Protein backbone atom coordinates (compact mmCIF):
# COMPACT_ATOMS: atom_id res chain seq x y z
CA UNK A 1 0.00 0.00 0.00
CA UNK A 2 1.19 3.50 -0.85
CA UNK A 3 0.87 5.97 2.03
CA UNK A 4 1.02 9.75 1.50
CA UNK A 5 0.06 12.92 3.27
CA UNK A 6 -1.98 14.21 0.34
CA UNK A 7 -3.66 12.42 -2.56
CA UNK A 8 -4.89 14.68 -5.35
CA UNK A 9 -7.34 13.29 -7.89
CA UNK A 10 -6.81 15.13 -11.17
CA UNK A 11 -3.67 16.42 -12.87
CA UNK A 12 -5.25 19.52 -14.35
CA UNK A 13 -4.49 23.15 -13.61
CA UNK A 14 -5.93 23.17 -10.07
CA UNK A 15 -4.59 19.76 -9.10
CA UNK A 16 -1.05 20.47 -10.26
CA UNK A 17 -0.99 23.88 -8.57
CA UNK A 18 -2.14 22.29 -5.32
CA UNK A 19 0.51 19.57 -5.63
CA UNK A 20 3.28 22.13 -6.11
CA UNK A 21 2.23 24.13 -3.07
CA UNK A 22 1.70 21.11 -0.80
CA UNK A 23 5.01 19.58 -1.86
CA UNK A 24 6.84 22.82 -1.18
CA UNK A 25 5.44 22.72 2.34
CA UNK A 26 7.04 19.34 2.92
CA UNK A 27 4.00 17.16 2.36
CA UNK A 28 4.27 13.82 0.58
CA UNK A 29 1.97 14.19 -2.43
CA UNK A 30 0.54 11.79 -4.98
CA UNK A 31 -1.40 13.08 -8.01
CA UNK A 32 -3.62 10.53 -9.78
CA UNK A 33 -5.12 11.02 -13.25
CA UNK A 34 -6.69 8.60 -15.72
CA UNK A 35 -5.37 10.47 -18.75
CA UNK A 36 -2.11 9.53 -20.40
CA UNK A 37 -0.71 13.05 -20.00
CA UNK A 38 -1.19 15.83 -17.43
CA UNK A 39 -2.80 19.21 -18.11
CA UNK A 40 -4.78 18.23 -21.19
CA UNK A 41 -7.20 21.17 -20.91
CA UNK A 42 -4.25 23.52 -20.57
CA UNK A 43 -2.68 22.04 -23.69
CA UNK A 44 -5.71 22.54 -25.95
CA UNK A 45 -6.96 25.84 -24.55
CA UNK A 46 -6.67 29.11 -26.42
CA UNK A 47 -5.97 27.40 -29.71
CA UNK A 48 -2.93 25.72 -28.17
CA UNK A 49 -1.61 28.93 -26.59
CA UNK A 50 -3.58 28.81 -23.32
CA UNK A 51 -5.49 31.85 -22.12
CA UNK A 52 -3.87 31.28 -18.73
CA UNK A 53 -5.34 34.24 -16.81
CA UNK A 54 -6.81 37.71 -17.09
CA UNK A 55 -5.20 40.94 -15.93
CA UNK A 56 -8.26 41.57 -13.78
CA UNK A 57 -10.21 38.83 -12.00
CA UNK A 58 -12.85 40.46 -9.77
CA UNK A 59 -15.42 38.13 -8.18
CA UNK A 60 -18.15 39.82 -10.22
CA UNK A 61 -16.87 37.87 -13.22
CA UNK A 62 -17.60 34.52 -11.61
CA UNK A 63 -20.96 32.76 -11.34
CA UNK A 64 -21.88 30.88 -8.16
CA UNK A 65 -24.80 30.50 -5.81
CA UNK A 66 -22.48 32.36 -3.42
CA UNK A 67 -20.65 34.97 -5.54
CA UNK A 68 -18.50 36.02 -2.56
CA UNK A 69 -17.02 32.55 -2.04
CA UNK A 70 -14.21 33.07 -4.57
CA UNK A 71 -13.03 36.36 -3.04
CA UNK A 72 -10.60 34.89 -0.50
CA UNK A 73 -8.64 32.65 -2.86
CA UNK A 74 -8.61 35.21 -5.68
CA UNK A 75 -7.23 37.89 -3.36
CA UNK A 76 -4.53 35.68 -1.87
CA UNK A 77 -3.26 34.30 -5.19
CA UNK A 78 -3.85 36.89 -7.89
CA UNK A 79 -3.30 37.02 -11.65
CA UNK A 80 -0.09 38.97 -10.94
CA UNK A 81 1.14 36.12 -8.76
CA UNK A 82 0.71 33.60 -11.58
CA UNK A 83 2.21 35.99 -14.13
CA UNK A 84 5.27 36.26 -11.88
CA UNK A 85 5.70 32.49 -12.08
CA UNK A 86 5.36 32.55 -15.86
CA UNK A 87 7.91 35.37 -16.09
CA UNK A 88 10.35 33.57 -13.79
CA UNK A 89 10.15 30.54 -16.08
CA UNK A 90 10.93 32.68 -19.13
CA UNK A 91 7.58 31.95 -20.81
CA UNK A 92 6.64 34.80 -23.11
CA UNK A 93 3.06 36.06 -23.12
CA UNK A 94 0.88 38.77 -24.58
CA UNK A 95 -2.49 40.40 -24.00
CA UNK A 96 -4.87 39.53 -26.80
CA UNK A 97 -7.97 41.53 -25.85
CA UNK A 98 -9.97 42.53 -22.77
CA UNK A 99 -7.12 41.63 -20.43
CA UNK A 100 -6.87 38.06 -21.74
CA UNK A 101 -3.30 36.73 -21.49
CA UNK A 102 -1.93 34.05 -23.83
CA UNK A 103 1.42 32.32 -24.25
CA UNK A 104 3.51 33.66 -27.10
CA UNK A 105 4.46 30.08 -27.86
CA UNK A 106 2.81 26.81 -26.89
CA UNK A 107 0.50 26.02 -23.98
CA UNK A 108 2.74 22.99 -23.45
CA UNK A 109 5.19 25.39 -21.80
CA UNK A 110 2.79 25.87 -18.90
CA UNK A 111 2.18 22.12 -18.58
CA UNK A 112 5.95 21.57 -18.57
CA UNK A 113 6.42 24.28 -15.93
CA UNK A 114 3.84 22.75 -13.59
CA UNK A 115 5.06 19.18 -14.01
CA UNK A 116 8.65 20.32 -13.41
CA UNK A 117 7.65 22.24 -10.30
CA UNK A 118 5.71 19.22 -9.02
CA UNK A 119 8.76 17.01 -9.47
CA UNK A 120 11.00 19.57 -7.78
CA UNK A 121 8.55 19.69 -4.86
CA UNK A 122 8.68 15.91 -4.57
CA UNK A 123 5.14 15.21 -5.78
CA UNK A 124 4.60 11.86 -7.50
CA UNK A 125 2.39 11.62 -10.59
CA UNK A 126 0.42 8.53 -11.57
CA UNK A 127 -1.00 8.79 -15.09
CA UNK A 128 -3.27 6.31 -16.84
CA UNK A 129 -4.64 5.35 -13.43
CA UNK A 130 -8.34 4.84 -12.73
CA UNK A 131 -9.90 5.64 -9.36
CA UNK A 132 -12.22 2.76 -8.54
CA UNK A 133 -13.46 3.72 -5.08
CA UNK A 134 -12.69 5.95 -2.12
CA UNK A 135 -13.40 5.04 1.50
CA UNK A 136 -12.98 7.02 4.66
CA UNK A 137 -11.77 5.76 8.04
CA UNK A 138 -9.14 7.54 10.07
CA UNK A 139 -7.62 8.30 6.66
CA UNK A 140 -8.77 8.10 3.07
CA UNK A 141 -8.34 4.75 1.32
CA UNK A 142 -8.27 5.12 -2.47
CA UNK A 143 -8.63 2.01 -4.60
CA UNK A 144 -7.00 2.52 -8.00
CA UNK A 145 -6.10 0.40 -11.00
CA UNK A 146 -2.52 0.68 -9.77
CA UNK A 147 -3.17 -0.39 -6.20
CA UNK A 148 -4.29 0.97 -2.85
CA UNK A 149 -3.38 4.45 -1.65
CA UNK A 150 -3.77 5.65 1.93
CA UNK A 151 -3.86 9.44 2.35
CA UNK A 152 -4.30 11.72 5.32
CA UNK A 153 -5.94 14.31 3.06
CA UNK A 154 -7.79 13.99 -0.23
CA UNK A 155 -8.20 16.74 -2.84
CA UNK A 156 -10.87 16.47 -5.55
CA UNK A 157 -9.51 18.25 -8.63
CA UNK A 158 -10.98 16.19 -11.47
CA UNK A 159 -12.89 19.11 -13.01
CA UNK A 160 -16.43 18.99 -14.35
CA UNK A 161 -18.24 17.26 -17.20
CA UNK A 162 -17.09 19.49 -20.06
CA UNK A 163 -15.25 17.99 -23.05
CA UNK A 164 -15.85 14.28 -22.28
CA UNK A 165 -13.59 13.22 -25.16
CA UNK A 166 -10.73 14.35 -22.92
CA UNK A 167 -11.91 12.08 -20.14
CA UNK A 168 -14.27 14.34 -18.17
CA UNK A 169 -16.58 12.18 -16.04
CA UNK A 170 -17.96 14.24 -13.17
CA UNK A 171 -16.09 11.98 -10.73
CA UNK A 172 -15.61 14.83 -8.24
CA UNK A 173 -19.37 15.34 -7.97
CA UNK A 174 -19.99 11.66 -7.31
CA UNK A 175 -17.28 11.40 -4.65
CA UNK A 176 -18.35 14.66 -3.00
CA UNK A 177 -21.92 13.38 -2.77
CA UNK A 178 -20.69 10.09 -1.27
CA UNK A 179 -19.05 12.11 1.50
CA UNK A 180 -22.20 14.08 2.19
CA UNK A 181 -21.53 17.28 0.24
CA UNK A 182 -24.32 18.92 -1.73
CA UNK A 183 -23.84 19.45 -5.47
CA UNK A 184 -25.71 22.24 -7.24
CA UNK A 185 -27.32 21.78 -10.63
CA UNK A 186 -24.66 21.35 -13.31
CA UNK A 187 -24.96 22.35 -16.96
CA UNK A 188 -22.71 23.17 -19.93
CA UNK A 189 -21.31 26.72 -19.90
CA UNK A 190 -19.29 28.82 -22.32
CA UNK A 191 -20.93 26.80 -25.08
CA UNK A 192 -22.48 27.52 -28.52
CA UNK A 193 -26.28 27.77 -28.64
CA UNK A 194 -28.47 25.86 -31.08
CA UNK A 195 -31.76 26.47 -32.88
CA UNK A 196 -34.70 24.28 -33.84
CA UNK A 197 -34.97 23.24 -37.48
CA UNK A 198 -37.53 25.90 -38.36
CA UNK A 199 -35.17 28.70 -37.29
CA UNK A 200 -32.15 27.06 -38.88
CA UNK A 201 -33.78 26.92 -42.28
CA UNK A 202 -33.48 30.67 -42.71
CA UNK A 203 -30.12 30.98 -40.97
CA UNK A 204 -28.06 28.27 -42.68
CA UNK A 205 -26.87 30.58 -45.49
CA UNK A 206 -25.23 32.72 -42.78
CA UNK A 207 -23.02 29.90 -41.42
CA UNK A 208 -19.49 31.24 -41.11
CA UNK A 209 -20.52 34.93 -41.03
CA UNK A 210 -18.93 36.74 -38.10
CA UNK A 211 -19.54 40.27 -36.77
CA UNK A 212 -19.01 42.19 -33.53
CA UNK A 213 -22.31 42.13 -31.62
CA UNK A 214 -23.84 42.94 -28.27
CA UNK A 215 -25.86 40.04 -26.90
CA UNK A 216 -28.34 40.45 -24.02
CA UNK A 217 -29.94 37.89 -21.74
CA UNK A 218 -32.08 39.55 -19.12
CA UNK A 219 -29.99 42.29 -17.50
CA UNK A 220 -26.66 40.77 -18.61
CA UNK A 221 -24.94 41.76 -21.87
CA UNK A 222 -21.63 41.02 -23.59
CA UNK A 223 -20.17 42.85 -26.57
CA UNK A 224 -17.70 40.63 -28.41
CA UNK A 225 -17.41 38.54 -31.55
CA UNK A 226 -20.56 36.80 -32.83
CA UNK A 227 -20.60 33.85 -35.23
CA UNK A 228 -23.37 32.10 -37.17
CA UNK A 229 -22.90 28.31 -37.35
CA UNK A 230 -24.65 25.44 -39.14
CA UNK A 231 -26.47 24.62 -35.89
CA UNK A 232 -27.00 28.05 -34.34
CA UNK A 233 -24.80 30.74 -32.82
CA UNK A 234 -21.29 30.89 -31.38
CA UNK A 235 -18.44 33.35 -30.89
CA UNK A 236 -17.26 34.92 -27.62
CA UNK A 237 -20.44 36.95 -27.01
CA UNK A 238 -22.60 33.83 -27.30
CA UNK A 239 -20.27 31.68 -25.21
CA UNK A 240 -20.40 34.33 -22.50
CA UNK A 241 -24.18 34.69 -22.55
CA UNK A 242 -24.68 30.90 -22.55
CA UNK A 243 -23.73 30.83 -18.86
CA UNK A 244 -26.78 33.02 -18.12
CA UNK A 245 -29.26 31.68 -20.68
CA UNK A 246 -31.75 28.93 -19.80
CA UNK A 247 -33.90 26.74 -22.03
CA UNK A 248 -37.05 28.56 -23.13
CA UNK A 249 -35.38 31.92 -22.62
CA UNK A 250 -34.86 34.66 -25.18
CA UNK A 251 -31.67 36.47 -26.15
CA UNK A 252 -31.50 39.88 -27.82
CA UNK A 253 -28.80 40.70 -30.34
CA UNK A 254 -27.53 44.09 -31.50
CA UNK A 255 -25.76 43.31 -34.79
CA UNK A 256 -24.31 46.82 -35.09
CA UNK A 257 -23.29 47.92 -31.58
CA UNK A 258 -21.99 51.42 -31.15
CA UNK A 259 -23.86 52.69 -34.22
CA UNK A 260 -27.35 53.94 -34.94
CA UNK A 261 -28.62 52.27 -38.09
CA UNK A 262 -31.70 54.50 -38.31
CA UNK A 263 -29.70 57.74 -38.37
CA UNK A 264 -27.19 56.28 -40.83
CA UNK A 265 -29.89 55.13 -43.23
CA UNK A 266 -31.66 58.50 -43.07
CA UNK A 267 -28.37 60.19 -43.92
CA UNK A 268 -27.89 57.78 -46.85
CA UNK A 269 -31.41 58.58 -48.04
CA UNK A 270 -30.61 62.30 -48.06
CA UNK A 271 -27.19 61.96 -49.66
CA UNK A 272 -27.87 59.20 -52.20
CA UNK A 273 -31.58 58.77 -52.79
CA UNK A 274 -31.05 56.86 -56.03
CA UNK A 275 -28.87 54.22 -54.36
CA UNK A 276 -30.34 50.85 -53.48
CA UNK A 277 -31.20 49.87 -49.93
CA UNK A 278 -29.34 46.60 -50.35
CA UNK A 279 -26.11 48.32 -51.27
CA UNK A 280 -26.52 50.86 -48.50
CA UNK A 281 -27.08 48.18 -45.88
CA UNK A 282 -24.16 46.12 -47.19
CA UNK A 283 -21.94 49.08 -46.24
CA UNK A 284 -22.93 48.44 -42.61
CA UNK A 285 -23.13 44.64 -42.45
CA UNK A 286 -21.69 41.65 -44.36
CA UNK A 287 -23.73 41.15 -47.54
CA UNK A 288 -25.35 37.84 -46.52
CA UNK A 289 -26.31 39.24 -43.14
CA UNK A 290 -27.66 42.41 -44.75
CA UNK A 291 -29.91 40.27 -46.97
CA UNK A 292 -31.15 38.33 -43.96
CA UNK A 293 -31.92 41.51 -42.03
CA UNK A 294 -33.86 42.90 -45.00
CA UNK A 295 -35.92 39.72 -45.19
CA UNK A 296 -36.75 39.89 -41.48
CA UNK A 297 -37.81 43.51 -41.88
CA UNK A 298 -39.97 42.62 -44.90
CA UNK A 299 -38.01 44.90 -47.23
CA UNK A 300 -36.38 44.48 -50.63
CA UNK A 301 -32.76 45.29 -51.33
CA UNK A 302 -33.74 46.77 -54.70
CA UNK A 303 -35.76 49.52 -53.03
CA UNK A 304 -34.32 52.95 -53.69
CA UNK A 305 -33.10 54.70 -50.56
CA UNK A 306 -35.09 57.76 -51.60
CA UNK A 307 -38.30 55.71 -51.56
CA UNK A 308 -37.69 54.38 -48.06
CA UNK A 309 -40.23 55.58 -45.51
CA UNK A 310 -39.37 56.50 -41.93
CA UNK A 311 -41.50 53.55 -40.77
CA UNK A 312 -39.44 51.19 -42.93
CA UNK A 313 -36.20 52.63 -41.57
CA UNK A 314 -37.47 52.17 -38.04
CA UNK A 315 -38.44 48.56 -38.78
CA UNK A 316 -35.02 47.89 -40.26
CA UNK A 317 -33.32 49.50 -37.28
CA UNK A 318 -35.16 47.16 -34.91
CA UNK A 319 -34.15 44.16 -37.05
CA UNK A 320 -30.52 45.23 -36.73
CA UNK A 321 -30.32 46.45 -33.14
CA UNK A 322 -32.94 44.31 -31.41
CA UNK A 323 -33.03 40.89 -33.03
CA UNK A 324 -34.85 38.60 -30.60
CA UNK A 325 -34.26 34.86 -30.84
CA UNK A 326 -35.08 31.86 -28.69
CA UNK A 327 -32.43 29.11 -28.85
CA UNK A 328 -33.66 25.57 -28.32
CA UNK A 329 -30.53 24.32 -26.56
CA UNK A 330 -26.75 24.23 -26.59
CA UNK A 331 -24.02 22.07 -28.08
CA UNK A 332 -23.74 20.45 -24.64
CA UNK A 333 -20.73 19.19 -22.73
CA UNK A 334 -19.13 18.01 -25.97
CA UNK A 335 -17.96 21.53 -26.78
CA UNK A 336 -18.58 23.38 -23.50
CA UNK A 337 -15.42 24.98 -22.15
CA UNK A 338 -16.51 24.57 -18.53
CA UNK A 339 -19.28 23.20 -16.33
CA UNK A 340 -21.58 25.63 -14.56
CA UNK A 341 -22.41 24.62 -10.99
CA UNK A 342 -20.69 21.95 -8.91
CA UNK A 343 -19.93 21.19 -5.29
CA UNK A 344 -21.96 23.61 -3.19
CA UNK A 345 -19.76 26.30 -1.66
CA UNK A 346 -21.89 26.30 1.50
CA UNK A 347 -20.16 23.06 2.40
CA UNK A 348 -16.62 24.36 1.85
CA UNK A 349 -14.26 26.76 3.58
CA UNK A 350 -13.38 29.67 1.29
CA UNK A 351 -9.98 29.89 3.02
CA UNK A 352 -8.86 26.27 2.65
CA UNK A 353 -11.39 24.68 0.23
CA UNK A 354 -11.92 22.01 2.91
CA UNK A 355 -15.28 20.33 3.41
CA UNK A 356 -16.93 21.54 6.62
CA UNK A 357 -18.50 18.17 7.44
CA UNK A 358 -15.67 15.93 6.20
CA UNK A 359 -12.31 17.05 7.61
CA UNK A 360 -9.39 16.33 5.32
CA UNK A 361 -11.45 16.48 2.11
CA UNK A 362 -10.78 19.48 -0.17
CA UNK A 363 -12.47 20.41 -3.47
CA UNK A 364 -10.87 22.80 -5.96
CA UNK A 365 -11.07 24.14 -9.49
CA UNK A 366 -13.95 23.48 -11.86
CA UNK A 367 -15.44 20.87 -9.50
CA UNK A 368 -16.57 23.72 -7.23
CA UNK A 369 -19.65 25.84 -7.92
CA UNK A 370 -17.52 28.73 -9.16
CA UNK A 371 -17.56 29.40 -12.91
CA UNK A 372 -15.72 32.26 -14.57
CA UNK A 373 -16.41 34.26 -17.68
CA UNK A 374 -14.60 33.46 -20.90
CA UNK A 375 -11.16 35.05 -20.98
CA UNK A 376 -8.78 33.30 -18.57
CA UNK A 377 -10.98 33.54 -15.47
CA UNK A 378 -11.48 29.81 -15.05
CA UNK A 379 -7.75 29.13 -15.19
CA UNK A 380 -7.21 31.86 -12.60
CA UNK A 381 -9.78 30.17 -10.34
CA UNK A 382 -7.88 26.90 -10.81
CA UNK A 383 -4.57 28.56 -9.82
CA UNK A 384 -6.12 30.44 -6.88
CA UNK A 385 -8.20 27.59 -5.43
CA UNK A 386 -5.36 25.11 -5.96
CA UNK A 387 -2.95 27.46 -4.21
CA UNK A 388 -5.37 27.98 -1.30
CA UNK A 389 -5.82 24.25 -0.74
CA UNK A 390 -2.08 23.70 -1.12
CA UNK A 391 -1.48 25.97 1.89
CA UNK A 392 -3.83 23.90 4.04
CA UNK A 393 -3.39 20.22 3.19
mmCIF file of N, CA, C and O in Angstrom, residues 175-219:
data_model
loop_
_atom_site.group_PDB
_atom_site.id
_atom_site.type_symbol
_atom_site.label_atom_id
_atom_site.label_comp_id
_atom_site.label_asym_id
_atom_site.label_seq_id
_atom_site.Cartn_x
_atom_site.Cartn_y
_atom_site.Cartn_z
ATOM 1 N N UNK A 175 -18.005 11.637 -5.901
ATOM 2 C CA UNK A 175 -17.285 11.404 -4.650
ATOM 3 C C UNK A 175 -17.718 12.399 -3.576
ATOM 4 O O UNK A 175 -17.882 12.036 -2.407
ATOM 5 N N UNK A 176 -17.901 13.655 -3.971
ATOM 6 C CA UNK A 176 -18.351 14.661 -3.000
ATOM 7 C C UNK A 176 -19.690 14.258 -2.404
ATOM 8 O O UNK A 176 -19.904 14.360 -1.181
ATOM 9 N N UNK A 177 -20.612 13.798 -3.254
ATOM 10 C CA UNK A 177 -21.925 13.377 -2.765
ATOM 11 C C UNK A 177 -21.805 12.180 -1.830
ATOM 12 O O UNK A 177 -22.525 12.086 -0.822
ATOM 13 N N UNK A 178 -20.894 11.258 -2.138
ATOM 14 C CA UNK A 178 -20.685 10.094 -1.272
ATOM 15 C C UNK A 178 -20.226 10.513 0.121
ATOM 16 O O UNK A 178 -20.522 9.823 1.109
ATOM 17 N N UNK A 179 -19.517 11.628 0.215
ATOM 18 C CA UNK A 179 -19.045 12.111 1.504
ATOM 19 C C UNK A 179 -19.969 13.168 2.111
ATOM 20 O O UNK A 179 -19.589 13.903 3.011
ATOM 21 N N UNK A 180 -21.179 13.252 1.574
ATOM 22 C CA UNK A 180 -22.200 14.083 2.192
ATOM 23 C C UNK A 180 -22.241 15.527 1.759
ATOM 24 O O UNK A 180 -22.965 16.335 2.353
ATOM 25 N N UNK A 181 -21.504 15.894 0.713
ATOM 26 C CA UNK A 181 -21.525 17.277 0.242
ATOM 27 C C UNK A 181 -22.621 17.468 -0.799
ATOM 28 O O UNK A 181 -22.843 16.606 -1.655
ATOM 29 N N UNK A 182 -23.289 18.605 -0.743
ATOM 30 C CA UNK A 182 -24.319 18.915 -1.733
ATOM 31 C C UNK A 182 -23.666 19.356 -3.037
ATOM 32 O O UNK A 182 -22.596 19.973 -3.045
ATOM 33 N N UNK A 183 -24.311 19.042 -4.139
ATOM 34 C CA UNK A 183 -23.843 19.449 -5.474
ATOM 35 C C UNK A 183 -24.966 20.220 -6.144
ATOM 36 O O UNK A 183 -26.090 19.729 -6.243
ATOM 37 N N UNK A 184 -24.689 21.434 -6.569
ATOM 38 C CA UNK A 184 -25.712 22.241 -7.236
ATOM 39 C C UNK A 184 -25.960 21.699 -8.644
ATOM 40 O O UNK A 184 -25.203 20.872 -9.154
ATOM 41 N N UNK A 185 -27.019 22.185 -9.260
ATOM 42 C CA UNK A 185 -27.321 21.779 -10.635
ATOM 43 C C UNK A 185 -26.119 22.088 -11.530
ATOM 44 O O UNK A 185 -25.525 23.165 -11.454
ATOM 45 N N UNK A 186 -25.760 21.140 -12.373
ATOM 46 C CA UNK A 186 -24.657 21.352 -13.311
ATOM 47 C C UNK A 186 -25.202 21.397 -14.734
ATOM 48 O O UNK A 186 -26.160 20.708 -15.063
ATOM 49 N N UNK A 187 -24.553 22.222 -15.569
ATOM 50 C CA UNK A 187 -24.964 22.354 -16.961
ATOM 51 C C UNK A 187 -23.787 22.877 -17.778
ATOM 52 O O UNK A 187 -22.857 23.484 -17.230
ATOM 53 N N UNK A 188 -23.790 22.659 -19.087
ATOM 54 C CA UNK A 188 -22.708 23.168 -19.930
ATOM 55 C C UNK A 188 -22.666 24.689 -19.906
ATOM 56 O O UNK A 188 -23.706 25.344 -19.904
ATOM 57 N N UNK A 189 -21.470 25.256 -19.878
ATOM 58 C CA UNK A 189 -21.308 26.716 -19.900
ATOM 59 C C UNK A 189 -20.202 27.088 -20.872
ATOM 60 O O UNK A 189 -19.365 26.261 -21.229
ATOM 61 N N UNK A 190 -20.201 28.351 -21.276
ATOM 62 C CA UNK A 190 -19.287 28.820 -22.321
ATOM 63 C C UNK A 190 -19.395 27.868 -23.524
ATOM 64 O O UNK A 190 -18.427 27.235 -23.951
ATOM 65 N N UNK A 191 -20.597 27.810 -24.073
ATOM 66 C CA UNK A 191 -20.932 26.797 -25.079
ATOM 67 C C UNK A 191 -21.776 27.430 -26.185
ATOM 68 O O UNK A 191 -22.582 28.328 -25.924
ATOM 69 N N UNK A 192 -21.625 27.011 -27.448
ATOM 70 C CA UNK A 192 -22.483 27.516 -28.521
ATOM 71 C C UNK A 192 -23.949 27.152 -28.282
ATOM 72 O O UNK A 192 -24.260 26.122 -27.683
ATOM 73 N N UNK A 193 -24.849 28.009 -28.763
ATOM 74 C CA UNK A 193 -26.280 27.773 -28.640
ATOM 75 C C UNK A 193 -26.843 27.274 -29.967
ATOM 76 O O UNK A 193 -26.323 27.597 -31.046
ATOM 77 N N UNK A 194 -27.902 26.481 -29.883
ATOM 78 C CA UNK A 194 -28.470 25.859 -31.079
ATOM 79 C C UNK A 194 -29.918 26.269 -31.277
ATOM 80 O O UNK A 194 -30.604 26.676 -30.335
ATOM 81 N N UNK A 195 -30.386 26.131 -32.524
ATOM 82 C CA UNK A 195 -31.764 26.470 -32.877
ATOM 83 C C UNK A 195 -32.518 25.232 -33.335
ATOM 84 O O UNK A 195 -31.922 24.245 -33.780
ATOM 85 N N UNK A 196 -33.841 25.316 -33.270
ATOM 86 C CA UNK A 196 -34.696 24.283 -33.842
ATOM 87 C C UNK A 196 -34.645 24.386 -35.365
ATOM 88 O O UNK A 196 -34.234 25.404 -35.931
ATOM 89 N N UNK A 197 -35.089 23.325 -36.022
ATOM 90 C CA UNK A 197 -34.973 23.243 -37.483
ATOM 91 C C UNK A 197 -35.672 24.397 -38.186
ATOM 92 O O UNK A 197 -35.163 24.918 -39.180
ATOM 93 N N UNK A 198 -36.809 24.826 -37.658
ATOM 94 C CA UNK A 198 -37.534 25.901 -38.357
ATOM 95 C C UNK A 198 -36.757 27.214 -38.371
ATOM 96 O O UNK A 198 -36.825 27.977 -39.348
ATOM 97 N N UNK A 199 -36.011 27.498 -37.307
ATOM 98 C CA UNK A 199 -35.174 28.701 -37.292
ATOM 99 C C UNK A 199 -33.933 28.517 -38.155
ATOM 100 O O UNK A 199 -33.497 29.443 -38.850
ATOM 101 N N UNK A 200 -33.387 27.302 -38.132
ATOM 102 C CA UNK A 200 -32.151 27.057 -38.878
ATOM 103 C C UNK A 200 -32.346 27.197 -40.385
ATOM 104 O O UNK A 200 -31.424 27.591 -41.094
ATOM 105 N N UNK A 201 -33.535 26.884 -40.844
ATOM 106 C CA UNK A 201 -33.778 26.917 -42.284
ATOM 107 C C UNK A 201 -33.417 28.273 -42.890
ATOM 108 O O UNK A 201 -32.797 28.359 -43.946
ATOM 109 N N UNK A 202 -33.771 29.343 -42.188
ATOM 110 C CA UNK A 202 -33.476 30.667 -42.714
ATOM 111 C C UNK A 202 -32.094 31.170 -42.369
ATOM 112 O O UNK A 202 -31.617 32.153 -42.954
ATOM 113 N N UNK A 203 -31.426 30.499 -41.433
ATOM 114 C CA UNK A 203 -30.118 30.978 -40.973
ATOM 115 C C UNK A 203 -28.937 30.239 -41.577
ATOM 116 O O UNK A 203 -27.813 30.728 -41.524
ATOM 117 N N UNK A 204 -29.172 29.072 -42.165
ATOM 118 C CA UNK A 204 -28.061 28.268 -42.684
ATOM 119 C C UNK A 204 -27.180 29.015 -43.677
ATOM 120 O O UNK A 204 -25.963 28.835 -43.666
ATOM 121 N N UNK A 205 -27.753 29.855 -44.552
ATOM 122 C CA UNK A 205 -26.869 30.580 -45.488
ATOM 123 C C UNK A 205 -25.867 31.494 -44.782
ATOM 124 O O UNK A 205 -24.875 31.919 -45.387
ATOM 125 N N UNK A 206 -26.119 31.811 -43.507
ATOM 126 C CA UNK A 206 -25.234 32.718 -42.778
ATOM 127 C C UNK A 206 -24.086 31.990 -42.080
ATOM 128 O O UNK A 206 -23.226 32.639 -41.473
ATOM 129 N N UNK A 207 -24.070 30.661 -42.121
ATOM 130 C CA UNK A 207 -23.024 29.899 -41.420
ATOM 131 C C UNK A 207 -21.640 30.399 -41.834
ATOM 132 O O UNK A 207 -21.327 30.503 -43.026
ATOM 133 N N UNK A 208 -20.838 30.736 -40.864
ATOM 134 C CA UNK A 208 -19.495 31.243 -41.113
ATOM 135 C C UNK A 208 -19.390 32.752 -41.070
ATOM 136 O O UNK A 208 -18.285 33.300 -41.012
ATOM 137 N N UNK A 209 -20.529 33.461 -41.105
ATOM 138 C CA UNK A 209 -20.515 34.926 -41.034
ATOM 139 C C UNK A 209 -20.246 35.355 -39.589
ATOM 140 O O UNK A 209 -20.864 34.865 -38.649
ATOM 141 N N UNK A 210 -19.321 36.280 -39.433
ATOM 142 C CA UNK A 210 -18.929 36.742 -38.097
ATOM 143 C C UNK A 210 -18.956 38.263 -38.055
ATOM 144 O O UNK A 210 -18.496 38.921 -38.992
ATOM 145 N N UNK A 211 -19.501 38.816 -36.967
ATOM 146 C CA UNK A 211 -19.542 40.268 -36.770
ATOM 147 C C UNK A 211 -19.355 40.570 -35.282
ATOM 148 O O UNK A 211 -19.617 39.718 -34.436
ATOM 149 N N UNK A 212 -18.923 41.774 -34.934
ATOM 150 C CA UNK A 212 -19.013 42.191 -33.531
ATOM 151 C C UNK A 212 -20.489 42.370 -33.190
ATOM 152 O O UNK A 212 -21.264 42.849 -34.021
ATOM 153 N N UNK A 213 -20.904 41.988 -32.005
ATOM 154 C CA UNK A 213 -22.309 42.129 -31.621
ATOM 155 C C UNK A 213 -22.415 42.304 -30.116
ATOM 156 O O UNK A 213 -21.500 41.946 -29.368
ATOM 157 N N UNK A 214 -23.529 42.843 -29.695
ATOM 158 C CA UNK A 214 -23.838 42.943 -28.271
ATOM 159 C C UNK A 214 -25.036 42.037 -28.011
ATOM 160 O O UNK A 214 -26.102 42.226 -28.604
ATOM 161 N N UNK A 215 -24.828 41.049 -27.145
ATOM 162 C CA UNK A 215 -25.858 40.042 -26.895
ATOM 163 C C UNK A 215 -26.368 40.188 -25.468
ATOM 164 O O UNK A 215 -25.578 40.236 -24.515
ATOM 165 N N UNK A 216 -27.694 40.259 -25.323
ATOM 166 C CA UNK A 216 -28.340 40.449 -24.022
ATOM 167 C C UNK A 216 -29.083 39.185 -23.616
ATOM 168 O O UNK A 216 -29.698 38.511 -24.443
ATOM 169 N N UNK A 217 -29.070 38.901 -22.328
ATOM 170 C CA UNK A 217 -29.943 37.888 -21.737
ATOM 171 C C UNK A 217 -30.386 38.450 -20.399
ATOM 172 O O UNK A 217 -29.577 38.535 -19.463
ATOM 173 N N UNK A 218 -31.632 38.866 -20.322
ATOM 174 C CA UNK A 218 -32.080 39.548 -19.122
ATOM 175 C C UNK A 218 -31.314 40.852 -18.955
ATOM 176 O O UNK A 218 -31.213 41.653 -19.883
ATOM 177 N N UNK A 219 -30.727 41.050 -17.781
ATOM 178 C CA UNK A 219 -29.987 42.286 -17.503
ATOM 179 C C UNK A 219 -28.502 42.167 -17.836
ATOM 180 O O UNK A 219 -27.744 43.120 -17.649
#
